[in-house]
Amino acid sequence: RFLELYFMHYEIGILKTCLRNVAGNREQQQDLSVFREFFDRHSRVCLENLEGCKSIGQFIEIMKESPYYGVLAALQDKGRALLPACENAMDMLYFKSMWRAKDKYLSKKEKRIIEQCFGTRMDMLNLQWIVRCKKYYRLSAAEIYAVIIPVSLHLTKADIRAMAEADTLEKVYGLIRASWYGRLEAVREGEGQRLEGLSREIIDRVYQVTSRREPYSIAALNSYLYFKEREIERIITTIERIRYGVAAT
């Protein structure tokens, strides 16, 4: 069951790529045939239908037998089925599903491990979204609440409310330093870093620590999958830098 939920993360990544092509009126450039065997076994989404998808409405219709249909159809009914909203809705569904599943399918020790890893990831994503909303989009507090994940580990409701309602970006960073994460050495030493880089460093450490403490538990598999994904991300970034002639940073 854990692996099925983990697969959901990769499935959403593929669906997002297809959705972006649809929203941008582009042909599906991704070769979906390489995923067909795995999708046939573990997914309710028909890849053949996705290859010919031409609109967001058609994309949502293709999702009808999948767990994503409910949240996407709700957006469509409200006239809000735009690319960012659809991507955010699928991400929200994934994190909520994973958070609920840990209580239902995992032992007490396994549950604690997943809480530490996925809870930290959700906290970091929420911090990044709040900063982006303030820095680039100037969204209101109510609009920020709508895009952040409604589950947290070390961030309290009061922390999130204060950050969402903060007048300036400087106040948001001050509230981050005053939160539970402000006690971490990585945060104290990395105040000049971009939040994205600092978040990756914190999450990496959590996965490393949990796998070292519990090497014969679900932590080892969870950590392996996470760092394999990070490795693939670095390879893709390197290829893109070479392709577009961007210097390494």
Short mmCIF file of C-alpha atoms in Angstrom, two decimals:
data_model
loop_
_atom_site.label_atom_id
_atom_site.label_comp_id
_atom_site.label_asym_id
_atom_site.label_seq_id
_atom_site.Cartn_x
_atom_site.Cartn_y
_atom_site.Cartn_z
CA ARG A 1 0.00 0.00 0.00
CA PHE A 2 2.90 2.37 0.81
CA LEU A 3 4.43 1.79 -2.63
CA GLU A 4 1.08 2.39 -4.31
CA LEU A 5 0.83 5.77 -2.60
CA TYR A 6 4.43 6.55 -3.48
CA PHE A 7 3.65 5.73 -7.11
CA MET A 8 0.85 8.30 -6.91
CA HIS A 9 3.55 10.97 -6.56
CA TYR A 10 5.20 9.94 -9.85
CA GLU A 11 1.84 9.51 -11.55
CA ILE A 12 0.91 13.09 -10.67
CA GLY A 13 4.24 14.27 -12.10
CA ILE A 14 3.43 12.63 -15.45
CA LEU A 15 -0.13 13.97 -15.40
CA LYS A 16 1.15 17.49 -14.71
CA THR A 17 3.42 17.34 -17.76
CA CYS A 18 0.47 16.26 -19.91
CA LEU A 19 -1.72 18.97 -18.40
CA ARG A 20 0.86 21.67 -19.10
CA ASN A 21 1.06 20.60 -22.73
CA VAL A 22 -2.74 20.75 -22.97
CA ALA A 23 -2.92 24.17 -21.30
CA GLY A 24 -0.18 25.49 -23.61
CA ASN A 25 -1.82 24.02 -26.74
CA ARG A 26 1.25 21.90 -27.39
CA GLU A 27 1.52 18.38 -28.71
CA GLN A 28 2.30 15.75 -26.07
CA GLN A 29 6.09 15.61 -26.34
CA GLN A 30 6.55 13.01 -23.61
CA ASP A 31 6.69 9.41 -24.81
CA LEU A 32 3.96 7.94 -22.62
CA SER A 33 4.41 4.44 -24.03
CA VAL A 34 7.38 3.84 -21.69
CA PHE A 35 4.96 4.07 -18.73
CA ARG A 36 2.15 1.99 -20.24
CA GLU A 37 2.94 -1.38 -18.62
CA PHE A 38 3.27 0.16 -15.17
CA PHE A 39 0.13 2.29 -15.60
CA ASP A 40 -1.85 -0.72 -16.78
CA ARG A 41 -1.00 -2.50 -13.53
CA HIS A 42 -1.22 0.30 -10.99
CA SER A 43 -3.23 3.21 -12.42
CA ARG A 44 -6.80 3.92 -13.42
CA VAL A 45 -5.70 6.53 -15.96
CA CYS A 46 -5.72 5.56 -19.65
CA LEU A 47 -2.47 6.76 -21.23
CA GLU A 48 -3.79 6.28 -24.77
CA ASN A 49 -6.56 8.80 -24.08
CA LEU A 50 -4.05 11.25 -22.61
CA GLU A 51 -1.96 11.18 -25.78
CA GLY A 52 -4.85 12.65 -27.76
CA CYS A 53 -6.04 15.10 -25.11
CA LYS A 54 -6.66 18.65 -26.44
CA SER A 55 -8.24 20.61 -23.57
CA ILE A 56 -8.36 20.80 -19.78
CA GLY A 57 -12.01 19.78 -19.89
CA GLN A 58 -11.11 16.68 -21.87
CA PHE A 59 -8.24 15.98 -19.47
CA ILE A 60 -10.65 16.06 -16.53
CA GLU A 61 -13.04 13.71 -18.33
CA ILE A 62 -10.19 11.23 -18.87
CA MET A 63 -9.61 11.29 -15.10
CA LYS A 64 -13.17 10.03 -14.47
CA GLU A 65 -12.15 6.59 -13.17
CA SER A 66 -9.17 7.91 -11.20
CA PRO A 67 -8.94 9.36 -7.68
CA TYR A 68 -8.18 12.77 -9.20
CA TYR A 69 -11.56 13.24 -10.86
CA GLY A 70 -13.40 14.48 -7.77
CA VAL A 71 -11.10 17.41 -7.00
CA LEU A 72 -10.67 18.36 -10.67
CA ALA A 73 -14.40 18.16 -11.45
CA ALA A 74 -15.10 20.37 -8.41
CA LEU A 75 -12.80 23.03 -9.88
CA GLN A 76 -14.50 22.69 -13.27
CA ASP A 77 -17.95 23.15 -11.71
CA LYS A 78 -16.75 26.41 -10.13
CA GLY A 79 -15.19 27.64 -13.38
CA ARG A 80 -11.71 27.50 -11.84
CA ALA A 81 -10.18 24.59 -13.78
CA LEU A 82 -7.00 26.45 -14.74
CA LEU A 83 -3.51 24.93 -14.82
CA PRO A 84 -2.19 26.16 -11.43
CA ALA A 85 -5.43 25.24 -9.63
CA CYS A 86 -5.52 21.75 -11.17
CA GLU A 87 -1.87 21.07 -10.31
CA ASN A 88 -2.37 22.30 -6.76
CA ALA A 89 -5.52 20.17 -6.34
CA MET A 90 -3.68 16.98 -7.35
CA ASP A 91 -0.76 17.78 -5.04
CA MET A 92 -3.14 18.43 -2.16
CA LEU A 93 -4.88 15.11 -2.79
CA TYR A 94 -1.56 13.25 -2.74
CA PHE A 95 -0.38 14.68 0.57
CA LYS A 96 -3.77 14.23 2.22
CA SER A 97 -3.94 10.62 1.00
CA MET A 98 -0.44 9.83 2.25
CA TRP A 99 -1.12 11.47 5.61
CA ARG A 100 -4.36 9.49 6.11
CA ALA A 101 -2.83 6.21 4.92
CA LYS A 102 -0.04 6.25 7.51
CA ASP A 103 -2.63 5.98 10.28
CA LYS A 104 -4.48 3.16 8.54
CA TYR A 105 -1.74 0.92 7.16
CA LEU A 106 1.50 1.52 9.08
CA SER A 107 2.77 0.35 12.45
CA LYS A 108 3.42 2.87 15.20
CA LYS A 109 7.16 3.01 14.41
CA GLU A 110 6.59 3.27 10.65
CA LYS A 111 3.96 5.94 11.18
CA ARG A 112 6.44 8.04 13.17
CA ILE A 113 9.04 7.76 10.38
CA ILE A 114 6.60 8.83 7.66
CA GLU A 115 5.33 11.68 9.82
CA GLN A 116 8.87 13.03 10.20
CA CYS A 117 9.71 12.76 6.50
CA PHE A 118 6.48 13.76 4.81
CA GLY A 119 5.55 16.22 7.56
CA THR A 120 8.82 18.06 7.05
CA ARG A 121 8.29 18.10 3.28
CA MET A 122 4.81 19.56 3.71
CA ASP A 123 6.09 22.21 6.13
CA MET A 124 8.85 23.21 3.70
CA LEU A 125 6.45 23.34 0.75
CA ASN A 126 4.08 25.54 2.73
CA LEU A 127 6.90 27.91 3.69
CA GLN A 128 8.02 28.14 0.06
CA TRP A 129 4.47 28.78 -1.13
CA ILE A 130 3.88 31.52 1.44
CA VAL A 131 7.13 33.25 0.45
CA ARG A 132 6.33 32.96 -3.30
CA CYS A 133 2.79 34.24 -2.75
CA LYS A 134 4.15 37.28 -0.90
CA LYS A 135 7.12 37.88 -3.21
CA TYR A 136 5.70 37.28 -6.68
CA TYR A 137 1.90 37.25 -6.55
CA ARG A 138 1.02 39.55 -3.62
CA LEU A 139 -1.91 37.33 -2.65
CA SER A 140 -4.17 38.05 0.29
CA ALA A 141 -4.12 35.85 3.40
CA ALA A 142 -7.35 34.13 2.28
CA GLU A 143 -5.84 33.35 -1.13
CA ILE A 144 -2.68 31.97 0.50
CA TYR A 145 -4.73 29.65 2.74
CA ALA A 146 -6.32 28.22 -0.42
CA VAL A 147 -3.01 27.08 -1.94
CA ILE A 148 -1.12 25.71 1.05
CA ILE A 149 -1.34 22.12 2.29
CA PRO A 150 -3.77 21.90 5.23
CA VAL A 151 -1.48 19.49 7.11
CA SER A 152 1.66 20.36 9.05
CA LEU A 153 4.22 18.81 11.38
CA HIS A 154 6.14 21.50 13.27
CA LEU A 155 4.40 24.60 11.93
CA THR A 156 1.44 25.55 14.11
CA LYS A 157 -1.77 27.09 12.84
CA ALA A 158 -0.70 30.29 14.58
CA ASP A 159 2.65 30.22 12.70
CA ILE A 160 0.94 29.82 9.33
CA ARG A 161 -1.69 32.44 10.08
CA ALA A 162 0.95 34.97 11.15
CA MET A 163 3.03 34.33 8.01
CA ALA A 164 0.00 34.55 5.70
CA GLU A 165 -1.07 37.83 7.29
CA ALA A 166 2.43 39.37 7.49
CA ASP A 167 2.74 42.75 5.77
CA THR A 168 6.22 42.24 4.35
CA LEU A 169 8.51 39.46 3.21
CA GLU A 170 11.00 40.43 5.91
CA LYS A 171 8.36 39.72 8.55
CA VAL A 172 7.71 36.30 7.00
CA TYR A 173 11.41 35.41 7.23
CA GLY A 174 11.45 36.65 10.82
CA LEU A 175 8.49 34.41 11.65
CA ILE A 176 10.25 31.43 10.03
CA ARG A 177 13.26 32.03 12.28
CA ALA A 178 10.92 32.31 15.28
CA SER A 179 9.16 29.01 14.43
CA TRP A 180 10.24 25.49 15.41
CA TYR A 181 12.56 25.40 12.38
CA GLY A 182 14.46 28.43 13.66
CA ARG A 183 16.18 26.22 16.23
CA LEU A 184 17.84 24.13 13.51
CA GLU A 185 21.53 24.76 12.82
CA ALA A 186 20.86 24.73 9.07
CA VAL A 187 18.46 27.67 9.44
CA ARG A 188 20.74 29.65 11.76
CA GLU A 189 23.76 29.17 9.50
CA GLY A 190 21.89 29.53 6.22
CA GLU A 191 20.03 32.80 6.65
CA GLY A 192 21.55 34.08 3.42
CA GLN A 193 20.47 31.04 1.41
CA ARG A 194 17.41 30.91 -0.79
CA LEU A 195 14.55 29.16 0.97
CA GLU A 196 14.39 26.43 -1.70
CA GLY A 197 18.00 25.39 -1.09
CA LEU A 198 17.60 25.56 2.67
CA SER A 199 14.42 23.45 2.47
CA ARG A 200 16.18 20.74 0.46
CA GLU A 201 19.01 20.67 2.99
CA ILE A 202 16.60 20.24 5.91
CA ILE A 203 14.57 17.52 4.15
CA ASP A 204 17.74 15.67 3.10
CA ARG A 205 18.90 15.59 6.71
CA VAL A 206 15.56 14.25 7.97
CA TYR A 207 15.63 11.37 5.46
CA GLN A 208 19.28 10.61 6.28
CA VAL A 209 18.66 10.58 10.03
CA THR A 210 15.54 8.39 9.89
CA SER A 211 17.23 5.78 7.66
CA ARG A 212 20.30 5.64 9.90
CA ARG A 213 18.24 5.26 13.05
CA GLU A 214 15.95 2.58 11.60
CA PRO A 215 17.98 0.81 8.87
CA TYR A 216 15.78 -2.31 8.85
CA SER A 217 12.44 -0.55 8.64
CA ILE A 218 10.36 1.29 6.04
CA ALA A 219 12.77 4.21 6.57
CA ALA A 220 15.42 2.55 4.39
CA LEU A 221 13.04 2.15 1.43
CA ASN A 222 11.56 5.60 1.97
CA SER A 223 15.02 7.18 2.03
CA TYR A 224 16.22 5.21 -1.01
CA LEU A 225 13.27 6.36 -3.12
CA TYR A 226 13.66 9.96 -2.01
CA PHE A 227 17.39 10.21 -2.76
CA LYS A 228 16.97 8.36 -6.05
CA GLU A 229 14.44 11.01 -7.02
CA ARG A 230 16.88 13.77 -5.98
CA GLU A 231 19.61 12.13 -8.07
CA ILE A 232 17.35 12.09 -11.14
CA GLU A 233 16.48 15.76 -10.55
CA ARG A 234 20.19 16.67 -10.54
CA ILE A 235 20.81 14.71 -13.74
CA ILE A 236 17.89 16.46 -15.48
CA THR A 237 19.12 19.86 -14.25
CA THR A 238 22.62 19.13 -15.58
CA ILE A 239 21.26 18.07 -18.99
CA GLU A 240 19.09 21.20 -19.20
CA ARG A 241 22.03 23.45 -18.31
CA ILE A 242 24.13 21.86 -21.04
CA ARG A 243 21.27 22.09 -23.54
CA TYR A 244 20.61 25.79 -22.92
CA GLY A 245 24.20 26.81 -22.24
CA VAL A 246 23.57 27.84 -18.65
CA ALA A 247 26.60 28.02 -16.37
CA ALA A 248 26.66 25.85 -13.25
CA THR A 249 25.87 27.65 -9.99
#
